[in-house]
mmCIF file of C-alpha atoms in Angstrom:
data_model
loop_
_atom_site.group_PDB
_atom_site.id
_atom_site.type_symbol
_atom_site.label_atom_id
_atom_site.label_comp_id
_atom_site.label_asym_id
_atom_site.label_seq_id
_atom_site.Cartn_x
_atom_site.Cartn_y
_atom_site.Cartn_z
ATOM 1 C CA UNK A 13 22.703 -36.610 22.414
ATOM 2 C CA UNK A 14 19.477 -34.626 22.178
ATOM 3 C CA UNK A 15 16.831 -34.858 24.891
ATOM 4 C CA UNK A 16 13.217 -34.398 23.838
ATOM 5 C CA UNK A 17 11.528 -32.161 26.415
ATOM 6 C CA UNK A 18 8.242 -31.919 24.539
ATOM 7 C CA UNK A 19 7.440 -33.660 21.223
ATOM 8 C CA UNK A 20 4.460 -31.528 20.179
ATOM 9 C CA UNK A 21 1.506 -33.229 18.468
ATOM 10 C CA UNK A 22 3.727 -35.638 16.515
ATOM 11 C CA UNK A 23 7.492 -35.896 16.121
ATOM 12 C CA UNK A 24 9.171 -38.756 14.274
ATOM 13 C CA UNK A 25 12.667 -39.792 13.274
ATOM 14 C CA UNK A 26 12.737 -39.953 9.472
ATOM 15 C CA UNK A 27 15.358 -40.348 6.770
ATOM 16 C CA UNK A 28 15.178 -40.932 3.015
ATOM 17 C CA UNK A 29 13.320 -44.229 3.594
ATOM 18 C CA UNK A 30 13.772 -47.932 2.858
ATOM 19 C CA UNK A 31 13.032 -48.359 -0.872
ATOM 20 C CA UNK A 32 13.289 -51.626 -2.763
ATOM 21 C CA UNK A 33 11.311 -53.803 -0.338
ATOM 22 C CA UNK A 34 7.790 -53.497 -1.745
ATOM 23 C CA UNK A 35 7.967 -57.068 -3.069
ATOM 24 C CA UNK A 36 8.083 -58.317 0.520
ATOM 25 C CA UNK A 37 5.345 -55.959 1.702
ATOM 26 C CA UNK A 38 7.469 -53.123 3.114
ATOM 27 C CA UNK A 39 6.834 -49.607 1.819
ATOM 28 C CA UNK A 40 9.603 -47.019 1.569
ATOM 29 C CA UNK A 41 8.275 -44.662 4.282
ATOM 30 C CA UNK A 42 10.734 -41.805 4.971
ATOM 31 C CA UNK A 43 10.220 -38.053 5.137
ATOM 32 C CA UNK A 44 7.040 -36.601 3.631
ATOM 33 C CA UNK A 45 8.510 -33.294 2.363
ATOM 34 C CA UNK A 46 11.701 -34.419 0.644
ATOM 35 C CA UNK A 47 12.658 -30.921 -0.476
ATOM 36 C CA UNK A 48 12.549 -29.442 3.037
ATOM 37 C CA UNK A 49 14.450 -32.472 4.385
ATOM 38 C CA UNK A 50 17.154 -32.189 1.707
ATOM 39 C CA UNK A 51 17.539 -28.475 2.403
ATOM 40 C CA UNK A 52 18.092 -29.166 6.102
ATOM 41 C CA UNK A 53 20.645 -31.870 5.343
ATOM 42 C CA UNK A 54 22.556 -29.492 3.115
ATOM 43 C CA UNK A 55 22.554 -26.702 5.694
ATOM 44 C CA UNK A 56 24.217 -28.846 8.366
ATOM 45 C CA UNK A 57 26.480 -30.786 5.983
ATOM 46 C CA UNK A 58 24.742 -34.147 6.271
ATOM 47 C CA UNK A 59 24.589 -36.849 3.682
ATOM 48 C CA UNK A 60 21.023 -37.235 2.394
ATOM 49 C CA UNK A 61 20.891 -40.628 4.114
ATOM 50 C CA UNK A 62 21.161 -39.086 7.603
ATOM 51 C CA UNK A 63 18.001 -38.992 9.708
ATOM 52 C CA UNK A 64 16.260 -35.832 10.907
ATOM 53 C CA UNK A 65 13.222 -35.152 13.095
ATOM 54 C CA UNK A 66 9.935 -34.561 11.283
ATOM 55 C CA UNK A 67 7.718 -32.314 13.433
ATOM 56 C CA UNK A 68 3.990 -32.046 12.729
ATOM 57 C CA UNK A 69 2.345 -28.743 13.711
ATOM 58 C CA UNK A 70 5.296 -27.483 15.754
ATOM 59 C CA UNK A 71 5.312 -27.452 19.543
ATOM 60 C CA UNK A 72 8.562 -29.376 20.032
ATOM 61 C CA UNK A 73 11.223 -28.581 22.640
ATOM 62 C CA UNK A 74 14.652 -30.217 22.935
ATOM 63 C CA UNK A 75 17.843 -29.821 25.001
ATOM 64 C CA UNK A 76 21.384 -30.302 23.681
ATOM 65 C CA UNK A 77 23.924 -32.370 25.637
ATOM 66 C CA UNK A 78 26.874 -30.872 23.727
ATOM 67 C CA UNK A 79 27.644 -28.493 20.879
ATOM 68 C CA UNK A 80 25.558 -29.187 17.777
ATOM 69 C CA UNK A 81 24.976 -27.500 14.448
ATOM 70 C CA UNK A 82 21.261 -27.690 13.575
ATOM 71 C CA UNK A 83 18.898 -26.276 10.966
ATOM 72 C CA UNK A 84 15.126 -25.793 10.799
ATOM 73 C CA UNK A 85 13.324 -26.159 7.480
ATOM 74 C CA UNK A 86 9.828 -26.813 6.172
ATOM 75 C CA UNK A 87 6.785 -25.198 7.804
ATOM 76 C CA UNK A 88 8.173 -22.141 9.555
ATOM 77 C CA UNK A 89 7.468 -21.909 13.300
ATOM 78 C CA UNK A 90 8.477 -19.282 15.841
ATOM 79 C CA UNK A 91 11.760 -20.713 17.132
ATOM 80 C CA UNK A 92 13.923 -19.767 20.097
ATOM 81 C CA UNK A 93 17.068 -20.922 21.885
ATOM 82 C CA UNK A 94 17.050 -20.171 25.613
ATOM 83 C CA UNK A 95 14.281 -17.669 24.953
ATOM 84 C CA UNK A 96 16.076 -15.802 22.147
ATOM 85 C CA UNK A 97 14.539 -15.981 18.669
ATOM 86 C CA UNK A 98 16.529 -17.801 15.992
ATOM 87 C CA UNK A 99 16.212 -17.779 12.213
ATOM 88 C CA UNK A 100 14.695 -20.364 9.924
ATOM 89 C CA UNK A 101 16.562 -22.002 7.055
ATOM 90 C CA UNK A 102 20.108 -21.209 8.249
ATOM 91 C CA UNK A 103 22.710 -23.198 10.247
ATOM 92 C CA UNK A 104 22.370 -22.604 14.005
ATOM 93 C CA UNK A 105 25.235 -23.332 16.396
ATOM 94 C CA UNK A 106 24.010 -24.670 19.749
ATOM 95 C CA UNK A 107 26.007 -25.319 22.917
ATOM 96 C CA UNK A 108 25.639 -27.935 25.635
ATOM 97 C CA UNK A 109 22.554 -27.191 27.738
ATOM 98 C CA UNK A 110 20.850 -25.010 25.128
ATOM 99 C CA UNK A 111 17.102 -25.488 24.803
ATOM 100 C CA UNK A 112 15.460 -25.189 21.399
ATOM 101 C CA UNK A 113 11.704 -24.513 21.403
ATOM 102 C CA UNK A 114 9.247 -24.305 18.508
ATOM 103 C CA UNK A 115 5.839 -22.677 18.422
ATOM 104 C CA UNK A 116 2.927 -23.230 16.044
ATOM 105 C CA UNK A 117 3.553 -22.659 12.313
ATOM 106 C CA UNK A 118 1.407 -19.907 10.818
ATOM 107 C CA UNK A 119 0.962 -22.059 7.713
ATOM 108 C CA UNK A 120 2.197 -25.391 6.544
ATOM 109 C CA UNK A 121 2.212 -28.582 8.577
ATOM 110 C CA UNK A 122 5.596 -30.334 8.748
ATOM 111 C CA UNK A 123 8.916 -28.911 9.944
ATOM 112 C CA UNK A 124 12.324 -30.599 9.987
ATOM 113 C CA UNK A 125 15.050 -30.405 12.610
ATOM 114 C CA UNK A 126 18.343 -31.500 11.051
ATOM 115 C CA UNK A 127 21.419 -32.054 13.234
ATOM 116 C CA UNK A 128 24.974 -32.329 11.917
ATOM 117 C CA UNK A 129 25.825 -36.040 11.971
ATOM 118 C CA UNK A 130 22.177 -37.118 11.834
ATOM 119 C CA UNK A 131 19.925 -38.777 14.410
ATOM 120 C CA UNK A 132 21.758 -42.054 14.967
ATOM 121 C CA UNK A 133 19.093 -44.463 16.224
ATOM 122 C CA UNK A 134 19.484 -48.137 15.179
ATOM 123 C CA UNK A 135 18.343 -48.734 11.581
ATOM 124 C CA UNK A 136 15.577 -51.221 10.771
ATOM 125 C CA UNK A 137 15.794 -52.849 7.325
ATOM 126 C CA UNK A 138 18.361 -50.267 6.298
ATOM 127 C CA UNK A 139 16.474 -47.141 7.420
ATOM 128 C CA UNK A 140 15.936 -45.091 10.576
ATOM 129 C CA UNK A 141 12.487 -43.994 9.430
ATOM 130 C CA UNK A 142 9.326 -44.461 11.460
ATOM 131 C CA UNK A 143 6.556 -46.115 9.420
ATOM 132 C CA UNK A 144 3.272 -45.418 11.198
ATOM 133 C CA UNK A 145 1.328 -48.028 9.212
ATOM 134 C CA UNK A 146 3.627 -51.026 9.666
ATOM 135 C CA UNK A 147 5.171 -50.008 12.994
ATOM 136 C CA UNK A 148 8.713 -50.412 11.631
ATOM 137 C CA UNK A 149 11.435 -48.116 12.889
ATOM 138 C CA UNK A 150 11.702 -46.079 16.086
ATOM 139 C CA UNK A 151 8.594 -45.224 18.089
ATOM 140 C CA UNK A 152 7.082 -41.759 17.835
ATOM 141 C CA UNK A 153 9.063 -39.408 20.062
ATOM 142 C CA UNK A 154 7.966 -38.748 23.634
ATOM 143 C CA UNK A 155 9.087 -36.416 26.401
ATOM 144 C CA UNK A 156 12.220 -37.815 28.020
ATOM 145 C CA UNK A 157 13.513 -39.601 24.919
ATOM 146 C CA UNK A 158 17.260 -39.175 24.389
ATOM 147 C CA UNK A 159 18.469 -39.414 20.789
ATOM 148 C CA UNK A 160 22.070 -40.202 19.838
ATOM 149 C CA UNK A 161 23.713 -38.040 17.178
ATOM 150 C CA UNK A 162 26.144 -39.405 14.615
ATOM 151 C CA UNK A 163 29.550 -38.067 13.646
ATOM 152 C CA UNK A 164 29.620 -35.567 10.795
ATOM 153 C CA UNK A 165 31.817 -36.444 7.838
ATOM 154 C CA UNK A 166 34.506 -33.708 7.980
ATOM 155 C CA UNK A 167 34.874 -33.826 4.202
ATOM 156 C CA UNK A 168 31.370 -32.471 3.692
ATOM 157 C CA UNK A 169 30.796 -28.729 3.300
ATOM 158 C CA UNK A 170 27.688 -27.045 4.723
ATOM 159 C CA UNK A 171 28.526 -23.584 3.387
ATOM 160 C CA UNK A 172 26.758 -23.837 0.020
ATOM 161 C CA UNK A 173 23.460 -22.135 -0.854
ATOM 162 C CA UNK A 174 20.222 -23.619 0.430
ATOM 163 C CA UNK A 175 17.653 -25.247 -1.832
ATOM 164 C CA UNK A 176 15.118 -22.641 -0.681
ATOM 165 C CA UNK A 177 11.702 -22.252 -2.187
ATOM 166 C CA UNK A 178 9.379 -23.134 0.727
ATOM 167 C CA UNK A 179 6.520 -22.320 0.858
ATOM 168 C CA UNK A 180 5.711 -22.465 -2.869
ATOM 169 C CA UNK A 181 2.243 -20.874 -2.607
ATOM 170 C CA UNK A 182 1.287 -17.400 -1.410
ATOM 171 C CA UNK A 183 -0.739 -17.199 1.823
ATOM 172 C CA UNK A 184 -4.372 -18.000 1.140
ATOM 173 C CA UNK A 185 -3.638 -19.560 -2.255
ATOM 174 C CA UNK A 186 -4.440 -23.233 -2.828
ATOM 175 C CA UNK A 187 -1.456 -25.514 -3.322
ATOM 176 C CA UNK A 188 -1.343 -26.674 -6.950
ATOM 177 C CA UNK A 189 -0.733 -30.423 -7.194
ATOM 178 C CA UNK A 190 0.256 -31.692 -10.630
ATOM 179 C CA UNK A 191 -1.109 -35.039 -11.786
ATOM 180 C CA UNK A 192 0.395 -37.643 -14.095
ATOM 181 C CA UNK A 193 -1.859 -40.325 -15.629
ATOM 182 C CA UNK A 194 -2.269 -43.482 -13.565
ATOM 183 C CA UNK A 195 -2.688 -47.062 -14.755
ATOM 184 C CA UNK A 196 -6.486 -46.814 -14.275
ATOM 185 C CA UNK A 197 -7.262 -43.314 -15.526
ATOM 186 C CA UNK A 198 -9.779 -44.871 -17.906
ATOM 187 C CA UNK A 199 -11.842 -46.011 -14.907
ATOM 188 C CA UNK A 200 -12.974 -42.400 -14.448
ATOM 189 C CA UNK A 201 -16.097 -41.454 -16.381
ATOM 190 C CA UNK A 202 -14.541 -38.028 -16.996
ATOM 191 C CA UNK A 203 -10.858 -37.635 -15.968
ATOM 192 C CA UNK A 204 -11.129 -33.867 -16.454
ATOM 193 C CA UNK A 205 -13.344 -33.693 -13.350
ATOM 194 C CA UNK A 206 -10.405 -34.762 -11.150
ATOM 195 C CA UNK A 207 -8.776 -31.423 -11.947
ATOM 196 C CA UNK A 208 -10.094 -28.600 -9.795
ATOM 197 C CA UNK A 209 -10.297 -27.611 -6.152
ATOM 198 C CA UNK A 210 -10.593 -30.099 -3.273
ATOM 199 C CA UNK A 211 -10.408 -29.815 0.511
ATOM 200 C CA UNK A 212 -7.995 -31.797 2.699
ATOM 201 C CA UNK A 213 -10.007 -33.993 5.055
ATOM 202 C CA UNK A 214 -9.248 -34.220 8.796
ATOM 203 C CA UNK A 215 -9.015 -37.992 8.158
ATOM 204 C CA UNK A 216 -5.521 -37.574 6.718
ATOM 205 C CA UNK A 217 -2.069 -38.632 7.892
ATOM 206 C CA UNK A 218 1.258 -39.943 6.587
ATOM 207 C CA UNK A 219 -0.478 -43.037 5.213
ATOM 208 C CA UNK A 220 -2.890 -41.144 2.998
ATOM 209 C CA UNK A 221 -4.461 -37.728 2.475
ATOM 210 C CA UNK A 222 -8.199 -37.827 1.860
ATOM 211 C CA UNK A 223 -9.689 -35.132 -0.361
ATOM 212 C CA UNK A 224 -13.324 -34.044 -0.263
ATOM 213 C CA UNK A 225 -15.350 -32.488 -3.053
ATOM 214 C CA UNK A 226 -17.755 -33.509 -5.828
ATOM 215 C CA UNK A 227 -17.955 -37.309 -6.040
ATOM 216 C CA UNK A 228 -16.129 -38.705 -9.063
ATOM 217 C CA UNK A 229 -18.032 -41.234 -11.159
ATOM 218 C CA UNK A 230 -16.340 -44.454 -12.211
ATOM 219 C CA UNK A 231 -17.068 -46.409 -15.367
ATOM 220 C CA UNK A 232 -19.058 -49.574 -14.713
ATOM 221 C CA UNK A 233 -19.251 -51.656 -11.548
ATOM 222 C CA UNK A 234 -15.986 -53.555 -11.975
ATOM 223 C CA UNK A 235 -13.976 -54.953 -9.072
ATOM 224 C CA UNK A 236 -10.191 -54.718 -9.018
ATOM 225 C CA UNK A 237 -7.738 -57.173 -7.429
ATOM 226 C CA UNK A 238 -5.104 -55.527 -5.244
ATOM 227 C CA UNK A 239 -2.357 -53.863 -7.253
ATOM 228 C CA UNK A 240 0.951 -52.214 -6.295
ATOM 229 C CA UNK A 241 0.840 -48.688 -4.865
ATOM 230 C CA UNK A 242 3.459 -45.938 -4.891
ATOM 231 C CA UNK A 243 3.909 -42.715 -2.960
ATOM 232 C CA UNK A 244 1.677 -40.054 -4.516
ATOM 233 C CA UNK A 245 -0.798 -42.546 -6.031
ATOM 234 C CA UNK A 246 -4.350 -41.179 -6.288
ATOM 235 C CA UNK A 247 -7.009 -43.823 -5.653
ATOM 236 C CA UNK A 248 -10.745 -43.368 -6.155
ATOM 237 C CA UNK A 249 -12.808 -45.660 -3.887
ATOM 238 C CA UNK A 250 -16.565 -46.224 -4.417
ATOM 239 C CA UNK A 251 -17.328 -42.996 -2.497
ATOM 240 C CA UNK A 252 -15.814 -41.025 -5.388
ATOM 241 C CA UNK A 253 -13.600 -39.029 -2.957
ATOM 242 C CA UNK A 254 -9.902 -39.297 -3.922
ATOM 243 C CA UNK A 255 -7.205 -40.554 -1.553
ATOM 244 C CA UNK A 256 -3.574 -39.543 -2.162
ATOM 245 C CA UNK A 257 -1.058 -41.926 -0.611
ATOM 246 C CA UNK A 258 1.817 -40.620 1.483
ATOM 247 C CA UNK A 259 5.162 -42.147 2.508
ATOM 248 C CA UNK A 260 3.636 -44.733 4.881
ATOM 249 C CA UNK A 261 1.246 -46.106 2.256
ATOM 250 C CA UNK A 262 0.488 -49.841 1.985
ATOM 251 C CA UNK A 263 2.262 -51.679 -0.804
ATOM 252 C CA UNK A 264 -0.971 -52.740 -2.546
ATOM 253 C CA UNK A 265 -4.562 -51.540 -2.804
ATOM 254 C CA UNK A 266 -7.818 -52.685 -4.325
ATOM 255 C CA UNK A 267 -9.198 -49.423 -5.732
ATOM 256 C CA UNK A 268 -8.189 -47.927 -9.110
ATOM 257 C CA UNK A 269 -5.151 -45.645 -9.184
ATOM 258 C CA UNK A 270 -6.325 -42.962 -11.597
ATOM 259 C CA UNK A 271 -3.334 -40.611 -11.281
ATOM 260 C CA UNK A 272 0.007 -40.084 -9.531
ATOM 261 C CA UNK A 273 1.324 -36.786 -8.155
ATOM 262 C CA UNK A 274 4.661 -35.440 -9.338
ATOM 263 C CA UNK A 275 7.463 -35.519 -6.761
ATOM 264 C CA UNK A 276 7.353 -31.739 -6.233
ATOM 265 C CA UNK A 277 3.599 -31.925 -5.713
ATOM 266 C CA UNK A 278 3.980 -34.602 -3.026
ATOM 267 C CA UNK A 279 6.236 -32.187 -1.142
ATOM 268 C CA UNK A 280 3.566 -29.494 -1.437
ATOM 269 C CA UNK A 281 0.902 -31.930 -0.237
ATOM 270 C CA UNK A 282 3.036 -32.702 2.839
ATOM 271 C CA UNK A 283 2.491 -29.104 3.963
ATOM 272 C CA UNK A 284 -1.294 -29.039 3.508
ATOM 273 C CA UNK A 285 -3.353 -28.974 6.681
ATOM 274 C CA UNK A 286 -6.833 -30.436 7.171
ATOM 275 C CA UNK A 287 -9.277 -27.864 5.832
ATOM 276 C CA UNK A 288 -6.817 -26.438 3.291
ATOM 277 C CA UNK A 289 -7.878 -26.168 -0.327
ATOM 278 C CA UNK A 290 -5.706 -27.810 -2.988
ATOM 279 C CA UNK A 291 -6.013 -27.534 -6.743
ATOM 280 C CA UNK A 292 -5.375 -30.689 -8.761
ATOM 281 C CA UNK A 293 -4.160 -30.106 -12.319
ATOM 282 C CA UNK A 294 -3.174 -32.532 -15.072
ATOM 283 C CA UNK A 295 0.478 -31.952 -15.962
ATOM 284 C CA UNK A 296 1.173 -30.911 -19.571
ATOM 285 C CA UNK A 297 2.083 -33.824 -21.888
ATOM 286 C CA UNK A 298 5.704 -32.595 -22.021
ATOM 287 C CA UNK A 299 5.984 -33.224 -18.265
ATOM 288 C CA UNK A 300 4.766 -36.805 -18.647
ATOM 289 C CA UNK A 301 7.555 -37.924 -20.967
#
């Protein structure tokens, strides 16, 4: 068991999600930064289906009830165990009674605490993920919550190399988010204007990330019936300010989807804070095939 002493601004139980249910109105949800999550799973020897804790903007503290192997990945925070600093992106062996505390990340937004055996809360529709839009899954974590931990498969090996690579951009550099054409790209008067620099709005969360910049013009005054949405879809509402949908997106939407981010770019977007600059770029044709 792991006791949450302090959740920080937002801490959620998340796994790889619940795909395949969009037809009945349930989005996949799951972790936002899949690369950081997968790296943590590998470090502690978990199957990719095991749940971890997704921590937004650090500040979490937790106490162990027994020995646990854990790993911290994603946005790097100052981390300590019983007041002694510990490293990021490596397996950490904790004993019963140890207290793990995280500070504020210097850059990036979402960190992941992976525990060998996974966070073993009851699954809902096949997943342990918290979906903030629908309310499915466990509630957001609060001080005093006690989380069960599953049993690690002894056949798995946690000694291999990490996936590495976070963060992908140098400090101060805008994250480059690659775009693939969407089903309604032709609704933009000039699709080339979507490429360029945008700012992440404070009105952003796991449902969608709003971008602010020059208003994009749409062709005509057409209305669009609701159509299916996917993670990474880029919608342009009448305001002309793009919205990029995250893991807790609705299953349908009534504004044109003019582009879709690549999977790697969605991971990069997961680490962008409000006020950060991002650079949208159309992926080369070879990447579209």
